XYZ file of C-alpha atoms in Angstrom:
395
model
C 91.151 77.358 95.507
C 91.661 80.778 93.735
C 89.575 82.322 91.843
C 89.435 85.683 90.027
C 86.417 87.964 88.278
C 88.412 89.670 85.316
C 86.408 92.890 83.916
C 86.936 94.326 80.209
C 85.436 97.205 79.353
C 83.890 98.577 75.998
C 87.093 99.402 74.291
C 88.863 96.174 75.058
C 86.284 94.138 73.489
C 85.492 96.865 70.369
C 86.110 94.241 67.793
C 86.308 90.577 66.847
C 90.167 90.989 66.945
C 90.372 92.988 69.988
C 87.838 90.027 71.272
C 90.328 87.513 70.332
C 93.541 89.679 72.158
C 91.441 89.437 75.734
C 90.430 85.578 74.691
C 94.301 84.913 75.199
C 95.520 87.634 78.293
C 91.993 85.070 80.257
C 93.929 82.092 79.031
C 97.371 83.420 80.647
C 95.783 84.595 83.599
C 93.952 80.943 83.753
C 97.479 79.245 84.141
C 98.132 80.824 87.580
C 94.255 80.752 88.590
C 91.880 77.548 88.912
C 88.729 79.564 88.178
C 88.156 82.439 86.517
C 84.796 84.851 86.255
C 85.038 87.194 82.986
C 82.549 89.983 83.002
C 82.100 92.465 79.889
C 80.927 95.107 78.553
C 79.186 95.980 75.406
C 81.476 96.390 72.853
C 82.840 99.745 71.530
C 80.002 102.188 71.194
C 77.436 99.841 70.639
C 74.981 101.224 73.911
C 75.691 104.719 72.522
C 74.357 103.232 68.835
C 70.967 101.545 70.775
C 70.237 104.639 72.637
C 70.323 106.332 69.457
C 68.185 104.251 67.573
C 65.683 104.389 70.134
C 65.799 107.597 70.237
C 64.874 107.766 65.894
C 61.845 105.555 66.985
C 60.387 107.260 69.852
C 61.117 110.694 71.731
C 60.355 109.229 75.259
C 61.135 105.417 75.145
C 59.884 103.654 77.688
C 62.181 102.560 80.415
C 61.609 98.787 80.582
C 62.535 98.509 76.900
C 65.272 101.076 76.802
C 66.619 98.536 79.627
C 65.862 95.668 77.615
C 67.604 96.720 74.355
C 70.684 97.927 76.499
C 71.247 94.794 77.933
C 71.681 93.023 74.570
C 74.988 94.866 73.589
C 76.453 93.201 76.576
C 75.092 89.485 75.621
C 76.403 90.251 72.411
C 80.359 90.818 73.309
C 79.774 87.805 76.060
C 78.572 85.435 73.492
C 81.449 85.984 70.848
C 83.585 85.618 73.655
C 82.709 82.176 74.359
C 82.363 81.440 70.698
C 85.871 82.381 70.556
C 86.878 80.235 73.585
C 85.111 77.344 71.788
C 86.486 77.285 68.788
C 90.247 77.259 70.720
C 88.891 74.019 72.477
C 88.630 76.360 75.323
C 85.257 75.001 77.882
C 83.612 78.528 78.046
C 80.170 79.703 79.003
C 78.291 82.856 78.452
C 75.502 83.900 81.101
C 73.482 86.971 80.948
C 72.869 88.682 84.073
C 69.283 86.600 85.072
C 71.022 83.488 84.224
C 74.229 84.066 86.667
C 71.808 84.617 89.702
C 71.615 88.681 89.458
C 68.931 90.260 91.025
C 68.444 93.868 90.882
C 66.150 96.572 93.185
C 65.158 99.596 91.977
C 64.269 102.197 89.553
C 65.052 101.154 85.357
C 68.618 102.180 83.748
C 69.762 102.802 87.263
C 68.860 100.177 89.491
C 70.794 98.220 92.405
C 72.092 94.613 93.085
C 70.391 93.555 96.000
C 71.275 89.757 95.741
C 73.128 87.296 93.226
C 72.512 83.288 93.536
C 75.372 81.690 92.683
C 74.362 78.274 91.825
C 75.033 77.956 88.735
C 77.764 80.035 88.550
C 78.752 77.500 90.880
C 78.125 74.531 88.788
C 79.740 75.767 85.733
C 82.937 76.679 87.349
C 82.962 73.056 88.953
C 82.672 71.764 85.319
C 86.211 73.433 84.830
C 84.943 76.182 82.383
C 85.256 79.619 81.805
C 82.185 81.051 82.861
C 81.618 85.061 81.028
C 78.957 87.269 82.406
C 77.254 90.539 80.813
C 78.044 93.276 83.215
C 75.775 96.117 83.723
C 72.678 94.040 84.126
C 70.147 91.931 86.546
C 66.600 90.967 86.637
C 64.380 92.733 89.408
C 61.186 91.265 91.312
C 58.485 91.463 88.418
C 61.024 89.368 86.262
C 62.146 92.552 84.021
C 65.748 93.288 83.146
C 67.072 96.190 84.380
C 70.558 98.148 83.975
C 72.448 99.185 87.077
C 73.486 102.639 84.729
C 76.914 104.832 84.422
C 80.082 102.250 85.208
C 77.498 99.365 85.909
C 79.667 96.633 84.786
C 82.370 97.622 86.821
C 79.680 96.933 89.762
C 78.925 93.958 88.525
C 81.965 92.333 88.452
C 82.606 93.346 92.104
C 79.485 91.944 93.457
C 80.455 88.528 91.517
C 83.627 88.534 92.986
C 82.122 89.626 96.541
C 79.872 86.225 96.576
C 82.186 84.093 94.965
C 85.165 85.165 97.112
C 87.265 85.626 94.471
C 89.746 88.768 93.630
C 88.526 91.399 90.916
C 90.634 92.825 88.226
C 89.551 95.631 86.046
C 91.154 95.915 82.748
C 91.023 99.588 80.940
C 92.848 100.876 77.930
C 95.283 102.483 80.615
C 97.904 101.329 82.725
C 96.940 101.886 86.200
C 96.154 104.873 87.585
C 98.740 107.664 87.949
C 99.137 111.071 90.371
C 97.634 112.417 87.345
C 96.176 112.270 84.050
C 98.686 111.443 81.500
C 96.772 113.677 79.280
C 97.467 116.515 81.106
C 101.087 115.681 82.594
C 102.879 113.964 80.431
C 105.339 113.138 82.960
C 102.586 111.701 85.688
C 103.652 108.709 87.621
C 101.860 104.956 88.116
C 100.733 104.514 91.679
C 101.470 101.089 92.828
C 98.733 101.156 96.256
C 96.006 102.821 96.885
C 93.421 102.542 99.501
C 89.749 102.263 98.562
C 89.225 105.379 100.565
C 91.781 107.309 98.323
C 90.151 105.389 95.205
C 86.497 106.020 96.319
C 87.345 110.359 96.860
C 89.240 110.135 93.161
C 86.359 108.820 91.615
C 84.062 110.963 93.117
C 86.133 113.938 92.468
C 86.527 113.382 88.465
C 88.843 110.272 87.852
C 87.279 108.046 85.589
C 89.099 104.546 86.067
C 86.896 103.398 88.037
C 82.667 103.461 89.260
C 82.436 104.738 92.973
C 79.578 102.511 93.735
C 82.192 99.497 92.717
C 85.055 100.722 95.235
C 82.159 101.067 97.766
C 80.957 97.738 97.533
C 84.521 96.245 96.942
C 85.954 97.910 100.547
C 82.177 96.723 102.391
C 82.924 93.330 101.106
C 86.878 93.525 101.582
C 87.180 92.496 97.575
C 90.801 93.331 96.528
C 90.912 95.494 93.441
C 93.606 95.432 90.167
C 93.490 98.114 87.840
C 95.536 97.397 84.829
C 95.837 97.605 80.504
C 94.615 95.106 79.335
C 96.759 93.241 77.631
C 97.644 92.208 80.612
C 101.383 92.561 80.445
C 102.068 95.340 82.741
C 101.678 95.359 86.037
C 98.791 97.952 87.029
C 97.212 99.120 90.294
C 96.618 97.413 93.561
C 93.763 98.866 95.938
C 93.139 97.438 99.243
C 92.658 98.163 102.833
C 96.197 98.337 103.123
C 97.641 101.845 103.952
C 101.800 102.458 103.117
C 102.665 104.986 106.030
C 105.715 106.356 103.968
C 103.737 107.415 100.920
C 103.799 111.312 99.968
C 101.071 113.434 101.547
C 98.995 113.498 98.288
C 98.467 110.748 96.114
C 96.455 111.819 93.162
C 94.990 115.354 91.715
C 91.965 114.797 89.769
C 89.892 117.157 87.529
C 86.773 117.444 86.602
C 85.633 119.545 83.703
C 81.942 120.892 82.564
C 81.513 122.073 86.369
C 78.655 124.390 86.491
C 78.116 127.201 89.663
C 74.689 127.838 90.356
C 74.308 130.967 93.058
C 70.894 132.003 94.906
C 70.557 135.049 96.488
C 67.725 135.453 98.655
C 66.172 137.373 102.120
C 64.322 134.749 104.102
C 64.368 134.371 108.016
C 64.174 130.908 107.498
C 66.146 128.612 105.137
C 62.873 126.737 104.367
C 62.603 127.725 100.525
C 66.104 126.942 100.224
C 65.226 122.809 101.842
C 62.554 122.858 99.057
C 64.693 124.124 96.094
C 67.301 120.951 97.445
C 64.322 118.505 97.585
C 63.005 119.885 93.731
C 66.825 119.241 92.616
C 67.116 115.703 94.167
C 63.566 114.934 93.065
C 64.837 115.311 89.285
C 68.314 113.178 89.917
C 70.113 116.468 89.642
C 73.539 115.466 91.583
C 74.309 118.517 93.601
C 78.164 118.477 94.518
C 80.030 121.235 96.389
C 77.474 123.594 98.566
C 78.515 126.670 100.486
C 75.215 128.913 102.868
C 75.905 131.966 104.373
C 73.659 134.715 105.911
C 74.468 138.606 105.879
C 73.511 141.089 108.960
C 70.273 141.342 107.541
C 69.188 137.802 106.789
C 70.133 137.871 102.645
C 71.175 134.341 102.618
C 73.936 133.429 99.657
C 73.917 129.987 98.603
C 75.756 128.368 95.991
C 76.485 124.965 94.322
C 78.287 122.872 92.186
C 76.535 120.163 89.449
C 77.101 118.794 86.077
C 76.961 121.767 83.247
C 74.644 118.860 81.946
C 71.805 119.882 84.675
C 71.759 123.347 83.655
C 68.412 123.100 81.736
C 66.711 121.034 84.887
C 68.266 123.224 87.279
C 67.032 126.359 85.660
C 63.849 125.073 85.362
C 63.617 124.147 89.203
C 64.773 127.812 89.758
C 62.556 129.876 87.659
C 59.327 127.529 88.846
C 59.813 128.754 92.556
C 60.825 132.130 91.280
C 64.070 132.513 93.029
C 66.456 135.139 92.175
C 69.460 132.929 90.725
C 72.906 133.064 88.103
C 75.112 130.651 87.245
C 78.878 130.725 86.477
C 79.653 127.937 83.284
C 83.162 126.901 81.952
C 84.727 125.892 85.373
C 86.600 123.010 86.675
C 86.914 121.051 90.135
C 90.782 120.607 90.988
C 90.839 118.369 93.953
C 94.191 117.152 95.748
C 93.523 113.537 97.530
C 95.791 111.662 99.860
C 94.903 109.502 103.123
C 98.203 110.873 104.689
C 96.281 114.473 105.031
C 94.617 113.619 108.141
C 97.748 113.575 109.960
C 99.701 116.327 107.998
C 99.294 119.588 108.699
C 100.412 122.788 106.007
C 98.599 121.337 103.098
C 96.651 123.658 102.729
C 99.021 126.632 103.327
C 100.722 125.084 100.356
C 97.842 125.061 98.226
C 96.861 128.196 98.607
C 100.016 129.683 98.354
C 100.167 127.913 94.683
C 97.103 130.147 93.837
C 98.463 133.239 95.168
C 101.775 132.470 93.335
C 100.322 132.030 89.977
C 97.073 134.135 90.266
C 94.713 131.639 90.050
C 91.332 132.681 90.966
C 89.006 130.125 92.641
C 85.269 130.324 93.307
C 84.820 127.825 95.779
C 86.652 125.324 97.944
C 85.900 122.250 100.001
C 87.543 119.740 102.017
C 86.924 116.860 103.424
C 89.359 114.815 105.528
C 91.740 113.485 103.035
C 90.701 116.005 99.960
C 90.809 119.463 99.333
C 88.994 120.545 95.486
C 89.007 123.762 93.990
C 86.140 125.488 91.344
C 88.455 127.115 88.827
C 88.102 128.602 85.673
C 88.409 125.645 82.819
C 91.323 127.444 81.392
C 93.528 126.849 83.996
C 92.115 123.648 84.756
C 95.389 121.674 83.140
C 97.966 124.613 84.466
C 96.804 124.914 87.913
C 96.968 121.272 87.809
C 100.515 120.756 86.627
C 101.540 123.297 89.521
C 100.362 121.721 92.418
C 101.763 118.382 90.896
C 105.283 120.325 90.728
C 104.656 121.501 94.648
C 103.880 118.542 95.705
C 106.362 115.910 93.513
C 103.552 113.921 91.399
């Protein structure tokens, strides 16, 4: 029997009549399927408009009811859904996370799945409907709701699909995903295969088509991905443990903007204060990325590293507390070339660098990891230095 967990995000389900256009790309899908699994988002910007409204109420919400307003948007765009499906004579059901068996661990607006029951996701599908879940959401030990935060629905849906043994497709307002944006080369081609590797290093790097928790879970549990538009006419992308040998050496440049460069300078003999500054950052969910540590003749150690330009405030804050002599560089960009075939290819990084040279890009740091190499650049050159290493390297 196949089944299949189909995923729409906000902006597929922004409106009644956008509700309507999915309604009928499930029913087409549902002619080559036996069961199918729809999770959703909220629609449009309707989290954005809670948050805010919470935010008029209170200055500091409380977390428990912050999760428990967030999760309505979600039971909102699931409910018209089946409404929809009902009123086509369509057998539909719509199941907030608690009712589909979801049960969370964790901290509120960022907690984990740790188990889903499936029985009466189970029954429901026996009963020949379509059975649509809110994404983003569980219920934890003490019986609260909590939401599984940034790209939770996306997580969702993969876990579904893990227990239920079904495929997953993810349906954006984009095609696939390309060797590049399509905002930034026009000319940027649709990649067919990926492996969740190469998937999981994009989406850490700065491509946004995807969660990284979701391709995590989905290559644990061996869940084959689709990324596609969805209107569900074009074919999209296919990610899997499947490798093609013959691909090109990179697959994908990503960039991520709003990259800020945080660099300590201090004389210690031992790197202790430095262990507590990274403890103090963890402590207050600051997500360090890049790190470089290096030590003079005289001990002055030099350490550096990347976050979110959305951290400065926190991060200053940690700094000036322990009274640690500090700057930090703003309005840079992580380039990062990704490609599995890397790790047996050597020059890549010859090539790379000679694109810098060539067109005098300067770069603050750089970091690679077995299949990726990223660069900090100057946001200005973000898109240019970009759109040369796609012409070196035929994306």
């Amino acid at each position: 029997m196949k089944r299949v967990v189909m995923k729409f995000g906000g902006s597929s389900v922004a409106t009644t009549e956008k509700i309507k256009s999915v309604a009928q790309v499930i029913l087409n899908r549902k002619k080559t399927c036996d069961q199918v699994i729809v999770v959703v988002s909220a629609m449009g910007k309707t989290t954005d408009n809670l948050i805010s409204m919470a935010e008029e109420l209170s200055e500091n919400p409380s977390l428990r009811e912050m999760d428990l307003l967030m999760s309505t948007g979600e039971m909102i765009s699931a409910s018209l859904l089946a409404i929809h499906f009902q009123s086509l004579g369509t057998d539909s059901i719509a199941l907030t996370g608690f009712q589909a068996g979801v049960k969370t661990i964790g901290n509120h607006k960022k907690s984990k799945i740790d188990s889903i029951d499936s029985k009466k996701l189970e029954e429901e599908l026996e009963k020949g409907k379509i059975v649509i879940v809110t994404g983003f959401q569980g219920i934890n030990e003490s019986g609260d709701i909590t939401t599984l935060g940034r790209g939770g629905s996306d997580t969702s849906a993969v876990a579904l699909a893990a227990v239920l043994n079904a495929e997953c497709e993810i349906y954006t307002d984009v095609t696939g995903i390309y060797t590049v944006d399509p905002r930034v080369r026009k000319n940027a081609k649709k990649i067919d295969q990926l492996t969740y590797e190469e998937t999981m290093e994009m989406a850490n790097l700065g491509a946004k088509v995807i969660e990284p928790r979701s391709v995590e879970m989905a290559e644990k549990f061996s869940v084959p991905l689709y990324i596609a538009l969805n209107t569900g006419d074009v074919v999209g992308t296919y990610i899997s443990e499947v490798d093609n040998l013959e691909k090109n050496v990179i697959t994908n440049i990503s960039k991520k903007d709003d990259v800020l460069l945080v660099i300590i300078n201090e004389s210690f003999d031992t790197p202790s204060k430095i262990t507590e500054c990274f403890k103090n950052l963890a402590a207050n969910d600051v997500n360090i990325d890049l790190i470089s540590h290096a030590r003079d003749k005289e001990g002055n150690q030099i350490s550096s590293f990347t976050t979110d330009l959305s951290s400065k405030a926190v991060v200053r804050e940690i700094l000036e507390e322990m009274k640690m002599d500090f700057n930090f560089l703003e309005s840079l960009s992580k380039v990062s070339l990704i490609g599995s075939a890397m790790r047996n290819q050597v020059g890549v990084a010859a090539r790379a660098f000679d694109i810098l040279h060539k067109e005098k890009f300067n770069f603050y740091e750089v970091s690679t990891s077995e299949i990726s190499i990223s660069y900090i650049v100057d946001e200005k050159n973000g898109n240019e230095l970009v759109n040369a290493f796609a012409d070196e390297f035929d994306l």
